[in-house]
PDB file of C-alpha atoms and ligand atoms in Angstrom:
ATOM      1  CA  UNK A  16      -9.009  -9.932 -16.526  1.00  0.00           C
ATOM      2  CA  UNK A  17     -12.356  -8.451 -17.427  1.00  0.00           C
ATOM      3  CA  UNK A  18     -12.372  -4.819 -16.251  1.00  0.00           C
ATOM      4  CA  UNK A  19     -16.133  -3.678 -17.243  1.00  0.00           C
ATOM      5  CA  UNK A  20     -16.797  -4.074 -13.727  1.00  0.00           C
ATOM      6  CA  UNK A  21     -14.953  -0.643 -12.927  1.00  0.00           C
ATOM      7  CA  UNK A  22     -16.970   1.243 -15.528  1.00  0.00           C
ATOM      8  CA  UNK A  23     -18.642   3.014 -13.304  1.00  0.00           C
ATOM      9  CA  UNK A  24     -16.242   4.546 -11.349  1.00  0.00           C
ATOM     10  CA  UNK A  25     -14.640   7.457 -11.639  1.00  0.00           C
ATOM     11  CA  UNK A  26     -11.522   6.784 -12.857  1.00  0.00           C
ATOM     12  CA  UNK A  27      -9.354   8.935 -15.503  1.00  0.00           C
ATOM     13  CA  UNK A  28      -7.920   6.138 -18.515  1.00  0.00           C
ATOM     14  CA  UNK A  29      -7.259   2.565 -17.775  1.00  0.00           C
ATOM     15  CA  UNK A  30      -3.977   0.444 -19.560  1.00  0.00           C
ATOM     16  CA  UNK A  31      -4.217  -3.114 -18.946  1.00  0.00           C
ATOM     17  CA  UNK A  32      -1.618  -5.544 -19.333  1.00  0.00           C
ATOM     18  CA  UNK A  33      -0.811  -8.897 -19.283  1.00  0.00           C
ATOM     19  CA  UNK A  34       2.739  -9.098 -18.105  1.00  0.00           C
ATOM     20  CA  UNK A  35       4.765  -6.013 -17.398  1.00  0.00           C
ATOM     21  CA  UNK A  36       7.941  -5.057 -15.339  1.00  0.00           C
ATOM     22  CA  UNK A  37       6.326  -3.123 -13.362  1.00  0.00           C
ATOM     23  CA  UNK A  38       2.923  -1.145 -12.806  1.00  0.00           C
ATOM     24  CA  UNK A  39       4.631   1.550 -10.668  1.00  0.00           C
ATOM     25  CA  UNK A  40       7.205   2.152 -13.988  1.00  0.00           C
ATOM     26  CA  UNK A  41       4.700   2.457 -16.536  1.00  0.00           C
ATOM     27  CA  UNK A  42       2.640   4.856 -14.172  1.00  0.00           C
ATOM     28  CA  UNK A  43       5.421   6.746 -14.149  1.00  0.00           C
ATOM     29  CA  UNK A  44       6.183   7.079 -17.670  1.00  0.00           C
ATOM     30  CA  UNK A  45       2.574   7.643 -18.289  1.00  0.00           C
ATOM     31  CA  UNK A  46       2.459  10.494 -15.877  1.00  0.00           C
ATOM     32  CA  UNK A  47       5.153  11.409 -17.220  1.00  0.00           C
ATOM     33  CA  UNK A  48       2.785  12.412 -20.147  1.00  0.00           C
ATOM     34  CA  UNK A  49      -0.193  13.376 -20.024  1.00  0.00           C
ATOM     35  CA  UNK A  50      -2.017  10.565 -17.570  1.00  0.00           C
ATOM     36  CA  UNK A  51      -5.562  11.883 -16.039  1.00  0.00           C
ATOM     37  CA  UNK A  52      -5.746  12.348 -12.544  1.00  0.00           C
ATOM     38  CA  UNK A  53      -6.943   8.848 -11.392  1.00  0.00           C
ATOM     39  CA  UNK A  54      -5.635   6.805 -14.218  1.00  0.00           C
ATOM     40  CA  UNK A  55      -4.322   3.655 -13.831  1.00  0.00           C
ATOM     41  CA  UNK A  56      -2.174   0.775 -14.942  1.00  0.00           C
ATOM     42  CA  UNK A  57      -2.876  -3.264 -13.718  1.00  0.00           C
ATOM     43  CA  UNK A  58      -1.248  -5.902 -14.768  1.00  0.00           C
ATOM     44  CA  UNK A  59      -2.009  -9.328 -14.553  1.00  0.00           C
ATOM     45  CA  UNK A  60       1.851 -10.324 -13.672  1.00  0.00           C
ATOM     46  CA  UNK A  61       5.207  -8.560 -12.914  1.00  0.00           C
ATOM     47  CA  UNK A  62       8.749  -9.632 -14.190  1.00  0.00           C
ATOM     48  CA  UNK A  63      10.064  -7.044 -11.900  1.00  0.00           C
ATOM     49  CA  UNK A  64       7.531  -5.461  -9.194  1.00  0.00           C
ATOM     50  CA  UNK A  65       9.522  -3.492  -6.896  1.00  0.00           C
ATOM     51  CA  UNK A  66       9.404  -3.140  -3.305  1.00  0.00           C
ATOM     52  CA  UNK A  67      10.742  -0.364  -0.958  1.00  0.00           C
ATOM     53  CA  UNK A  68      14.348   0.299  -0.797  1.00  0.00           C
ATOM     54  CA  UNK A  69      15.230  -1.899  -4.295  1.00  0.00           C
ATOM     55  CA  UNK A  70      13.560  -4.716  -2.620  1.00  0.00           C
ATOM     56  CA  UNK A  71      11.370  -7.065  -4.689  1.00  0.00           C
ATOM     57  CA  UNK A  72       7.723  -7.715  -5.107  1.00  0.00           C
ATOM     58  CA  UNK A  73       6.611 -10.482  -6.640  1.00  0.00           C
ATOM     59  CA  UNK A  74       3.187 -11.245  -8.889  1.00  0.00           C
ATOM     60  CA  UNK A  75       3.113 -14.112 -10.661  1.00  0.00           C
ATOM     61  CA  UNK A  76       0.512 -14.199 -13.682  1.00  0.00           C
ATOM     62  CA  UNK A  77      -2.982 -14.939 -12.538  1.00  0.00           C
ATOM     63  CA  UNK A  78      -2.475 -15.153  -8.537  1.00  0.00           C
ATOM     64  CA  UNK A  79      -2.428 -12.022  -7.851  1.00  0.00           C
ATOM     65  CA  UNK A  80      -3.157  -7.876  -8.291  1.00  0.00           C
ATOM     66  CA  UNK A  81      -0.915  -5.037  -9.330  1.00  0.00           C
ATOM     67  CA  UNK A  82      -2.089  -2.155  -9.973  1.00  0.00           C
ATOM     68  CA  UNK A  83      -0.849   1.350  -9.482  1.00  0.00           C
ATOM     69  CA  UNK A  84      -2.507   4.046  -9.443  1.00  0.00           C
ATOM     70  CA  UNK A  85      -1.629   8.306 -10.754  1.00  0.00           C
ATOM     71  CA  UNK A  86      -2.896  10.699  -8.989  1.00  0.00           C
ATOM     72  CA  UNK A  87      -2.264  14.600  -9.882  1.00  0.00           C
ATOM     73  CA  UNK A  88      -2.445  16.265  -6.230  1.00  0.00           C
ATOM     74  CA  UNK A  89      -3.442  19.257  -5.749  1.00  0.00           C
ATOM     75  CA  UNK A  90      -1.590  22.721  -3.747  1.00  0.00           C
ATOM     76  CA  UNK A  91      -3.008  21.198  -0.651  1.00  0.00           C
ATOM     77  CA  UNK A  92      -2.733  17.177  -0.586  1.00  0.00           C
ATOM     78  CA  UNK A  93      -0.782  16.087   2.183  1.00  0.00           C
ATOM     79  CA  UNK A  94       1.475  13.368   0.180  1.00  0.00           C
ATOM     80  CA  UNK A  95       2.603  12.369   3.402  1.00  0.00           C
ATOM     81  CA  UNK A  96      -0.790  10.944   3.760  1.00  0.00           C
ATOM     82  CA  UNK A  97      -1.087   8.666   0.201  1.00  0.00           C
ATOM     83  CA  UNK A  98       0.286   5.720   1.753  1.00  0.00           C
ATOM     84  CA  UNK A  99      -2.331   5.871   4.169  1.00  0.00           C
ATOM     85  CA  UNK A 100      -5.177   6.322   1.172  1.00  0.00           C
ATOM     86  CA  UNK A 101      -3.624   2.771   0.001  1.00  0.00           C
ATOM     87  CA  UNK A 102      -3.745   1.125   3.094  1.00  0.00           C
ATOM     88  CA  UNK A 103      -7.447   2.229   4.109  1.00  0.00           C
ATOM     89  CA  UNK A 104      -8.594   1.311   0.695  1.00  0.00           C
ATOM     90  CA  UNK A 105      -6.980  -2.363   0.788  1.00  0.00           C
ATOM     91  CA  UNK A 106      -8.745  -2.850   4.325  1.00  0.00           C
ATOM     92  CA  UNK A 107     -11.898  -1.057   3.049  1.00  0.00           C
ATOM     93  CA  UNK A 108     -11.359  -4.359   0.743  1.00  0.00           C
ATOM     94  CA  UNK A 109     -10.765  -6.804   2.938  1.00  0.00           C
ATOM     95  CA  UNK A 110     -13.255  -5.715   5.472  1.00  0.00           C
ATOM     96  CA  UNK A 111     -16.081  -5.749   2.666  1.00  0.00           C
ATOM     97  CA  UNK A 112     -14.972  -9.582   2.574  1.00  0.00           C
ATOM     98  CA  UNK A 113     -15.645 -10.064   6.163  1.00  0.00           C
ATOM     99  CA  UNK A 114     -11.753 -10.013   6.986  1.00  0.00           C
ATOM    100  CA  UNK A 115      -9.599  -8.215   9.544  1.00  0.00           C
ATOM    101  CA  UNK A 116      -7.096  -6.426   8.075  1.00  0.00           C
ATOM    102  CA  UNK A 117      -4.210  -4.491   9.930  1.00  0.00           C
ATOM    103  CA  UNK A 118      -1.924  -2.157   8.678  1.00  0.00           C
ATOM    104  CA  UNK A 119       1.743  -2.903   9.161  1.00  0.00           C
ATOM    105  CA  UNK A 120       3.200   0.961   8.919  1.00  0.00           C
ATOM    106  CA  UNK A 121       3.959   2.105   6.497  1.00  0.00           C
ATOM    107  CA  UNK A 122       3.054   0.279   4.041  1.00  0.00           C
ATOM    108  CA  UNK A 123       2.261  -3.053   4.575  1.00  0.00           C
ATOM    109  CA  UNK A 124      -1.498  -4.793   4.921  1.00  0.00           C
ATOM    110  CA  UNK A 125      -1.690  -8.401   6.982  1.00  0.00           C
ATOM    111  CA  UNK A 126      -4.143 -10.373   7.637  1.00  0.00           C
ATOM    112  CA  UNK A 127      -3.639 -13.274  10.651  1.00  0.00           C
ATOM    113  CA  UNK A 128      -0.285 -11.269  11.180  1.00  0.00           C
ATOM    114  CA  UNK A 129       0.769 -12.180   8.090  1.00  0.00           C
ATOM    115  CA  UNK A 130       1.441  -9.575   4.912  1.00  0.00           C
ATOM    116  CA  UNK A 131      -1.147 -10.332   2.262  1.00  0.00           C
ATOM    117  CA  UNK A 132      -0.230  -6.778   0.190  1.00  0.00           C
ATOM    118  CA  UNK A 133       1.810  -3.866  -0.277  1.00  0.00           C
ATOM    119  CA  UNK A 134       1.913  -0.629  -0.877  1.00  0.00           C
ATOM    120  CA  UNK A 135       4.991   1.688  -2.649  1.00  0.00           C
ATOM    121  CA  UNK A 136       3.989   5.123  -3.224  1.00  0.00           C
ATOM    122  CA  UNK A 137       6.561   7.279  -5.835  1.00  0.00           C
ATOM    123  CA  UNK A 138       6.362  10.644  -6.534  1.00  0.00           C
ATOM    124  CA  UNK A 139       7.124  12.898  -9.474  1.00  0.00           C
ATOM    125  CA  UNK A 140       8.862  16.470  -8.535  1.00  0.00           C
ATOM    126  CA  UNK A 141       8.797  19.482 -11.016  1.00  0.00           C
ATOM    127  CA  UNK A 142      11.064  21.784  -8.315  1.00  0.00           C
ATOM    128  CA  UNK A 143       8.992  21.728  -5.292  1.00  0.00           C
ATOM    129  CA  UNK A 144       5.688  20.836  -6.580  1.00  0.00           C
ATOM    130  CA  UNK A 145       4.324  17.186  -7.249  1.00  0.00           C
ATOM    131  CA  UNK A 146       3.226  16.686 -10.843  1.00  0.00           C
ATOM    132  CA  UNK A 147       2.161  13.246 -10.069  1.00  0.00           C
ATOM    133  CA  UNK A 148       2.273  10.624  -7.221  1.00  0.00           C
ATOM    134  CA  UNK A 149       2.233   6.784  -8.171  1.00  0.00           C
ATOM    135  CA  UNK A 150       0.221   4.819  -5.524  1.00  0.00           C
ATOM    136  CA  UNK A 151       0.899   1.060  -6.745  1.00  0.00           C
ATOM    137  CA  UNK A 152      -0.528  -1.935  -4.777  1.00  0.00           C
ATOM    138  CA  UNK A 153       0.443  -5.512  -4.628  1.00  0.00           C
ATOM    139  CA  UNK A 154      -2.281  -7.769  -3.560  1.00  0.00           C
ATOM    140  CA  UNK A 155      -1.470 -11.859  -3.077  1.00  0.00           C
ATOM    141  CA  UNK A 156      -4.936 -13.797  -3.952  1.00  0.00           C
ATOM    142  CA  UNK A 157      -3.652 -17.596  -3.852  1.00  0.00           C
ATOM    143  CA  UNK A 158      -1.048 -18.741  -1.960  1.00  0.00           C
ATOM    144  CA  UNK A 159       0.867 -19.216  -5.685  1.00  0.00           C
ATOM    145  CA  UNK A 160       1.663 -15.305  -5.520  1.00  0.00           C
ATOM    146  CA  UNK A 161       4.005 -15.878  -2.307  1.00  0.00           C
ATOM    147  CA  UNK A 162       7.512 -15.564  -2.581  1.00  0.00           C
ATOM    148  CA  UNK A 163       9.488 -18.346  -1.244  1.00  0.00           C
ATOM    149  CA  UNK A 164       9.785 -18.659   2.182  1.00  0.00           C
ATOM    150  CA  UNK A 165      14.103 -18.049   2.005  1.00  0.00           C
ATOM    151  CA  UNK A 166      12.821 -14.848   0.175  1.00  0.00           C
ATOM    152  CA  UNK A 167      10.750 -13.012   2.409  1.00  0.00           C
ATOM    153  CA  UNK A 168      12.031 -11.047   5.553  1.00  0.00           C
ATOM    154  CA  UNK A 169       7.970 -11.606   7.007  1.00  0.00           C
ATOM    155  CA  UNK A 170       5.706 -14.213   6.831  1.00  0.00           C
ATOM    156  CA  UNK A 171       3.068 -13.844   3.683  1.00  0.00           C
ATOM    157  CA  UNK A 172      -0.231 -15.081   2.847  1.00  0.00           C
ATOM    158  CA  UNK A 173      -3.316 -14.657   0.473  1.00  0.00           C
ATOM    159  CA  UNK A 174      -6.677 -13.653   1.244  1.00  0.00           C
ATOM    160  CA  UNK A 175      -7.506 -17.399  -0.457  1.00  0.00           C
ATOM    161  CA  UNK A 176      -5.690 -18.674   2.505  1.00  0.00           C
ATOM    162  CA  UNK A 177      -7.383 -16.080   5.080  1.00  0.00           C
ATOM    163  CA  UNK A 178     -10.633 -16.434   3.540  1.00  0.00           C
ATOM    164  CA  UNK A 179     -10.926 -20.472   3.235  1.00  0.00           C
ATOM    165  CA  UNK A 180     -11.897 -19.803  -0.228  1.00  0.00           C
ATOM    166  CA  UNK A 181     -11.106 -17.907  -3.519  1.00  0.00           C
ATOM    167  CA  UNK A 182     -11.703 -14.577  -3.781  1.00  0.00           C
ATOM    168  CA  UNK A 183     -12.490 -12.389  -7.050  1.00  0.00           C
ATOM    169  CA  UNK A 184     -10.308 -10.484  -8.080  1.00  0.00           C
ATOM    170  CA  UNK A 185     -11.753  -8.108 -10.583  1.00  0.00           C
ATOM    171  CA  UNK A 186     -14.442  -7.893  -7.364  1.00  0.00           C
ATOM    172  CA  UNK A 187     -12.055  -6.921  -5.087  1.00  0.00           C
ATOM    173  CA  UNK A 188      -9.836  -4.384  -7.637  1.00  0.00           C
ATOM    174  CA  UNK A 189     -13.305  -2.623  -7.985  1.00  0.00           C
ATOM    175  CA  UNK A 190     -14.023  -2.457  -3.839  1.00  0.00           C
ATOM    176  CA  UNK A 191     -10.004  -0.809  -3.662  1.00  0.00           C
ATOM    177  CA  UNK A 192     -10.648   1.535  -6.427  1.00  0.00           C
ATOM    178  CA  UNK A 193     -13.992   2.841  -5.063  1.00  0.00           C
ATOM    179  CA  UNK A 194     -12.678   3.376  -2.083  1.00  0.00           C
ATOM    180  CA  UNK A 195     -10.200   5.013  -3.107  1.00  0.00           C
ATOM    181  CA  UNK A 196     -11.492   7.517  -5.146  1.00  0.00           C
ATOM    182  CA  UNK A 197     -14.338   8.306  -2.367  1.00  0.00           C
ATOM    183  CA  UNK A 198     -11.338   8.854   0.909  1.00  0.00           C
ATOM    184  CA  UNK A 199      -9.455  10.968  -1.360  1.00  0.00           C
ATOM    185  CA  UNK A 200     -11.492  14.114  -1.220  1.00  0.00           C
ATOM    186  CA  UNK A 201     -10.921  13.873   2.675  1.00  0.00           C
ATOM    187  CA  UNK A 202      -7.227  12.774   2.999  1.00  0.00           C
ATOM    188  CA  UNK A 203      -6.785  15.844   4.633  1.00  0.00           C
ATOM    189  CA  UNK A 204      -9.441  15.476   7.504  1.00  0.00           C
ATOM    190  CA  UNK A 205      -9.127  14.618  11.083  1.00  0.00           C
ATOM    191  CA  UNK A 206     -11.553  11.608  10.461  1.00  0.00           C
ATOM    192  CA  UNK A 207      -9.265   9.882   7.172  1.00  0.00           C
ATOM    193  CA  UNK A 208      -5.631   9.928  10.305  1.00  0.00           C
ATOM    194  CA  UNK A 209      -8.188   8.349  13.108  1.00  0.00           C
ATOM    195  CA  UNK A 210      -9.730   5.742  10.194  1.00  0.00           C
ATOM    196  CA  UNK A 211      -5.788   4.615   9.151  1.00  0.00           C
ATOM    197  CA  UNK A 212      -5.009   4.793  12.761  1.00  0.00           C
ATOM    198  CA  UNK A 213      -7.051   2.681  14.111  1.00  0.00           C
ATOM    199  CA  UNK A 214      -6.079  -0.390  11.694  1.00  0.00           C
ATOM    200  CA  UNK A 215      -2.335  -0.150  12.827  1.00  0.00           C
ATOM    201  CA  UNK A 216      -0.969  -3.463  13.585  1.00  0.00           C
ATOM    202  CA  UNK A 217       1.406  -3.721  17.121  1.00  0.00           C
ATOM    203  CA  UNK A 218      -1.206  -1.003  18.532  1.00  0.00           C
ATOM    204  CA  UNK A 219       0.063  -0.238  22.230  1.00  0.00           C
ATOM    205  CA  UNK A 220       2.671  -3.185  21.596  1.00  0.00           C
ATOM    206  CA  UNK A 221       6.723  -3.103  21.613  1.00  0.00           C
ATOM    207  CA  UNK A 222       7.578  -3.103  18.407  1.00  0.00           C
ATOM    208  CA  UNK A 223      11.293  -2.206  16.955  1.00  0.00           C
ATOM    209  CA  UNK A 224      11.991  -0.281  13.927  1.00  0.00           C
ATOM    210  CA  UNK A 225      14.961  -1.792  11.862  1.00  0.00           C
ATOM    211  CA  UNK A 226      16.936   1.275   9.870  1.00  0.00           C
ATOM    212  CA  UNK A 227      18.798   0.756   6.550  1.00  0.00           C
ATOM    213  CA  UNK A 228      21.418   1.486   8.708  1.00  0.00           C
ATOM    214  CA  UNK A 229      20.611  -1.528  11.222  1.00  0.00           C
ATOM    215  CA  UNK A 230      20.053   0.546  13.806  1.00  0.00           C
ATOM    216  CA  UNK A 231      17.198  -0.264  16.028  1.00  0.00           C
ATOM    217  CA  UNK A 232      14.883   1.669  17.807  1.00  0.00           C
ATOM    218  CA  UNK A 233      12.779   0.092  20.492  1.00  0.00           C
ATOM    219  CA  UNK A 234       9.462   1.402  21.289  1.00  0.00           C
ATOM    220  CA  UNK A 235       5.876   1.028  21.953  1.00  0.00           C
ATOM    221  CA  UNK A 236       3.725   1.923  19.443  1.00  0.00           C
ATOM    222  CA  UNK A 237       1.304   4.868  20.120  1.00  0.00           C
ATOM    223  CA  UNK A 238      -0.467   5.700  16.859  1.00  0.00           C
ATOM    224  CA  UNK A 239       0.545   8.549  13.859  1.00  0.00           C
ATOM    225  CA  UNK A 240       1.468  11.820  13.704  1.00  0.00           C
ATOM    226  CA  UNK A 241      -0.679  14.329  11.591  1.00  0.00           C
ATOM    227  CA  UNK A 242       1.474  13.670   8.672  1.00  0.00           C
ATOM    228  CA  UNK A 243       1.562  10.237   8.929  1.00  0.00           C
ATOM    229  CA  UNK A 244       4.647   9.658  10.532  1.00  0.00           C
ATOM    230  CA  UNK A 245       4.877   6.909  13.516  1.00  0.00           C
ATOM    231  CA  UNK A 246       4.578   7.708  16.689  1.00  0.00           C
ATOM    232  CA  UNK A 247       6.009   5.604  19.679  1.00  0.00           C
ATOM    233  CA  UNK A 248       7.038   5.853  23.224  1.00  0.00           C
ATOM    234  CA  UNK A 249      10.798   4.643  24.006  1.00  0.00           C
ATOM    235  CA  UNK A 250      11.763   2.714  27.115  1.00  0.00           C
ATOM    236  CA  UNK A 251      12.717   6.106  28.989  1.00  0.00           C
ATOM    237  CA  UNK A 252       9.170   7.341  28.245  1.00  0.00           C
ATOM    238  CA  UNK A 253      10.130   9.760  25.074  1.00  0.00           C
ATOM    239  CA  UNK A 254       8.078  10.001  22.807  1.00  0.00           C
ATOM    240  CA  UNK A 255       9.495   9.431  19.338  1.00  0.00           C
ATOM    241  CA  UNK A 256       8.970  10.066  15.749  1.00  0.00           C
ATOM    242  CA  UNK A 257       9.701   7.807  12.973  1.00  0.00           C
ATOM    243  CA  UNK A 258       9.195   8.700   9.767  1.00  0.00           C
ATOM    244  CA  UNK A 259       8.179   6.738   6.622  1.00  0.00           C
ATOM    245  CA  UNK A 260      10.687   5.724   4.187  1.00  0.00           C
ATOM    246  CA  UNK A 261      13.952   4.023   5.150  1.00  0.00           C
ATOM    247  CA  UNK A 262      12.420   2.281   7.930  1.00  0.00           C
ATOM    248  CA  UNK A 263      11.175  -1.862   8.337  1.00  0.00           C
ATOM    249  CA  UNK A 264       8.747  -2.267  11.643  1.00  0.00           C
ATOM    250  CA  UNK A 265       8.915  -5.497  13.559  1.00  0.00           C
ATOM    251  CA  UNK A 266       6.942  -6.738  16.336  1.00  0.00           C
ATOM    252  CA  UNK A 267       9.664  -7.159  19.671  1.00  0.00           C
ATOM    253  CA  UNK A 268      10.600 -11.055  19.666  1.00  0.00           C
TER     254      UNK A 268
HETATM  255  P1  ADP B  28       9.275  -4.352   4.605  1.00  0.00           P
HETATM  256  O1  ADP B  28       8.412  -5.485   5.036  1.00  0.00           O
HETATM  257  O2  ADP B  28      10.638  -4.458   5.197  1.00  0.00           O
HETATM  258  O3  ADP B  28       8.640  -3.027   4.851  1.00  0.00           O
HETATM  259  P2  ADP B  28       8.744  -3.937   1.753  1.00  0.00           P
HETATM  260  O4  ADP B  28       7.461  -3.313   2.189  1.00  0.00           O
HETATM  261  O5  ADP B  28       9.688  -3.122   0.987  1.00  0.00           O
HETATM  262  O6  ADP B  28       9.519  -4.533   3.035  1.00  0.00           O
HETATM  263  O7  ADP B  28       8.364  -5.227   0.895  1.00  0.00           O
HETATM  264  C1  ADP B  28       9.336  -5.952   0.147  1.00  0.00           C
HETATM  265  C2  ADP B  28       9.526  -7.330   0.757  1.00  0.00           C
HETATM  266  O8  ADP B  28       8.286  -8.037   0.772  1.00  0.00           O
HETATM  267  C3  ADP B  28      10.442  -8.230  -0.053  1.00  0.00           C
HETATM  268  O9  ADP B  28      11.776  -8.056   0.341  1.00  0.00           O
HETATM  269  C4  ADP B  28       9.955  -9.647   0.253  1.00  0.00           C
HETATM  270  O10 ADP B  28      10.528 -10.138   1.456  1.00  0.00           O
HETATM  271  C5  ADP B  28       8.476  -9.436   0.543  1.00  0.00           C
HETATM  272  N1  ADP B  28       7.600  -9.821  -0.600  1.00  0.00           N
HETATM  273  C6  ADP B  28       7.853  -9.774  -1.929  1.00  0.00           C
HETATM  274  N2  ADP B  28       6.798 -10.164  -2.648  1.00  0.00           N
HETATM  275  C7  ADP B  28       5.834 -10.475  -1.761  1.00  0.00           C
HETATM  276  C8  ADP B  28       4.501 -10.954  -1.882  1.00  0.00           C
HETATM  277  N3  ADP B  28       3.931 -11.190  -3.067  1.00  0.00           N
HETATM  278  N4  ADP B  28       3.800 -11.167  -0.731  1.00  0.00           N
HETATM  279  C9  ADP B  28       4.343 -10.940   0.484  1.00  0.00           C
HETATM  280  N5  ADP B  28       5.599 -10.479   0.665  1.00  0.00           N
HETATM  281  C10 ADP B  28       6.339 -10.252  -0.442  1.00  0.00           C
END
């Protein structure tokens, strides 16, 4: 991939490679280290992109975008919130590419109901305080970067498939990245909840949320809490709070 297009921006160091594990690991390590605020790792394919939960992702070389991002928040960033900065700066993306994107909480983008990238955000603890948190982002650009269909537990596309025609990636990493970098300064504003609101998926809809337990909770989906958190009204007219984490939404069959 040629990167010059994000010279521009921003951005602390860049590491570029052409087949890792995973993005997310070598973030980690990095930050581990002495990784800049706003550094970031891509890689053109994974051997072993993770999902939430131990779950796989999967990048094939060429057909698709990982990338993770390091960011070193400050007293006051709500991490709660980072998933969020992901998801508005995937449909920032997408929208720029005259798409309609949707966020599946928590961390899930879809286009045509269908999940065309991901989001797994890890963070590093000294004690109580974060020393880093790893945004990484799986994007599928031809329908090569889908899993097969036995594989995946929700249907999957490409934004090839949703836009009829290729799209560029080194374009598109630059659109994410900028967008990025200019949301962060107001993750903690009123505006930055209503903005990732407002692209939730299932919006005033039934949806269920499936626990690692396999409990299900049946709901209809009202919008987020301040920090992120789902908010939904049960049958009985509660309203609940699910939280991010150890959670898979559905849409109600
Ligand atoms: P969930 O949808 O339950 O929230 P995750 O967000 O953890 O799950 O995503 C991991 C799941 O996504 C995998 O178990 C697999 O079914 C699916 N998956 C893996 N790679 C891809 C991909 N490139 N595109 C779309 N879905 C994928």
């Amino acid at each position: 991939m040629n990167l010059k297009l994000l010279e521009s921006l921003a951005l602390g160091e860049m590491r570029y490679f052409d087949s890792v594990g995973s993005t997310n690991d070598l973030a980690i390590e990095w930050a581990n280290q002495n990784a800049p605020h706003l550094s970031i790792v891509i890689a053109d394919e994974q051997t072993a992109g993770r999902g939430r939960l131990n779950r796989k992702w999967l990048t094939p070389k060429g057909t698709a975008l990982a990338l993770s991002v390091i960011l070193r928040p400050e007293e006051n960033t709500p991490l709660s919130r980072t998933v969020g900065l992901g998801a508005l700066a995937i449909t920032d993306a997408c929208l720029k590419l005259g798409l309609a994107p949707q966020i599946k909480w928590p961390n899930d983008i879809l286009l045509n109901n269908k999940k065309v990238a991901g989001i797994l955000v890890e963070t590093l603890w000294d004690g109580a305080t974060a020393r880093a948190v790893i945004v990484g982002m799986g994007v599928n650009f031809t329908k090569e970067a889908l899993p097969p269909a036995e594989a995946l537990n929700f249907p999957a596309t490409s934004l090839e498939s949703a836009l009829g025609k290729a799209a560029n990636r080194e374009e598109f990493l630059r659109e994410v990245l900028a967008s990025f970098i200019a949301r962060l300064p107001q993750i903690a504003s009123a505006q930055f909840l209503n903005a990732w609101a407002e692209r939730l998926a299932y919006q005033n809809e039934e949806v269920q949320i499936i626990a690692q337990s396999d409990e299900i909770t049946h709901g209809k989906l009202l919008g987020l809490e301040n920090d992120g958190s789902l908010s939904l009204q049960s049958v009985n007219g509660n309203r609940l709070t699910i939280r991010y984490g150890d959670v898979s939404l559905r849409p109600s069959a």
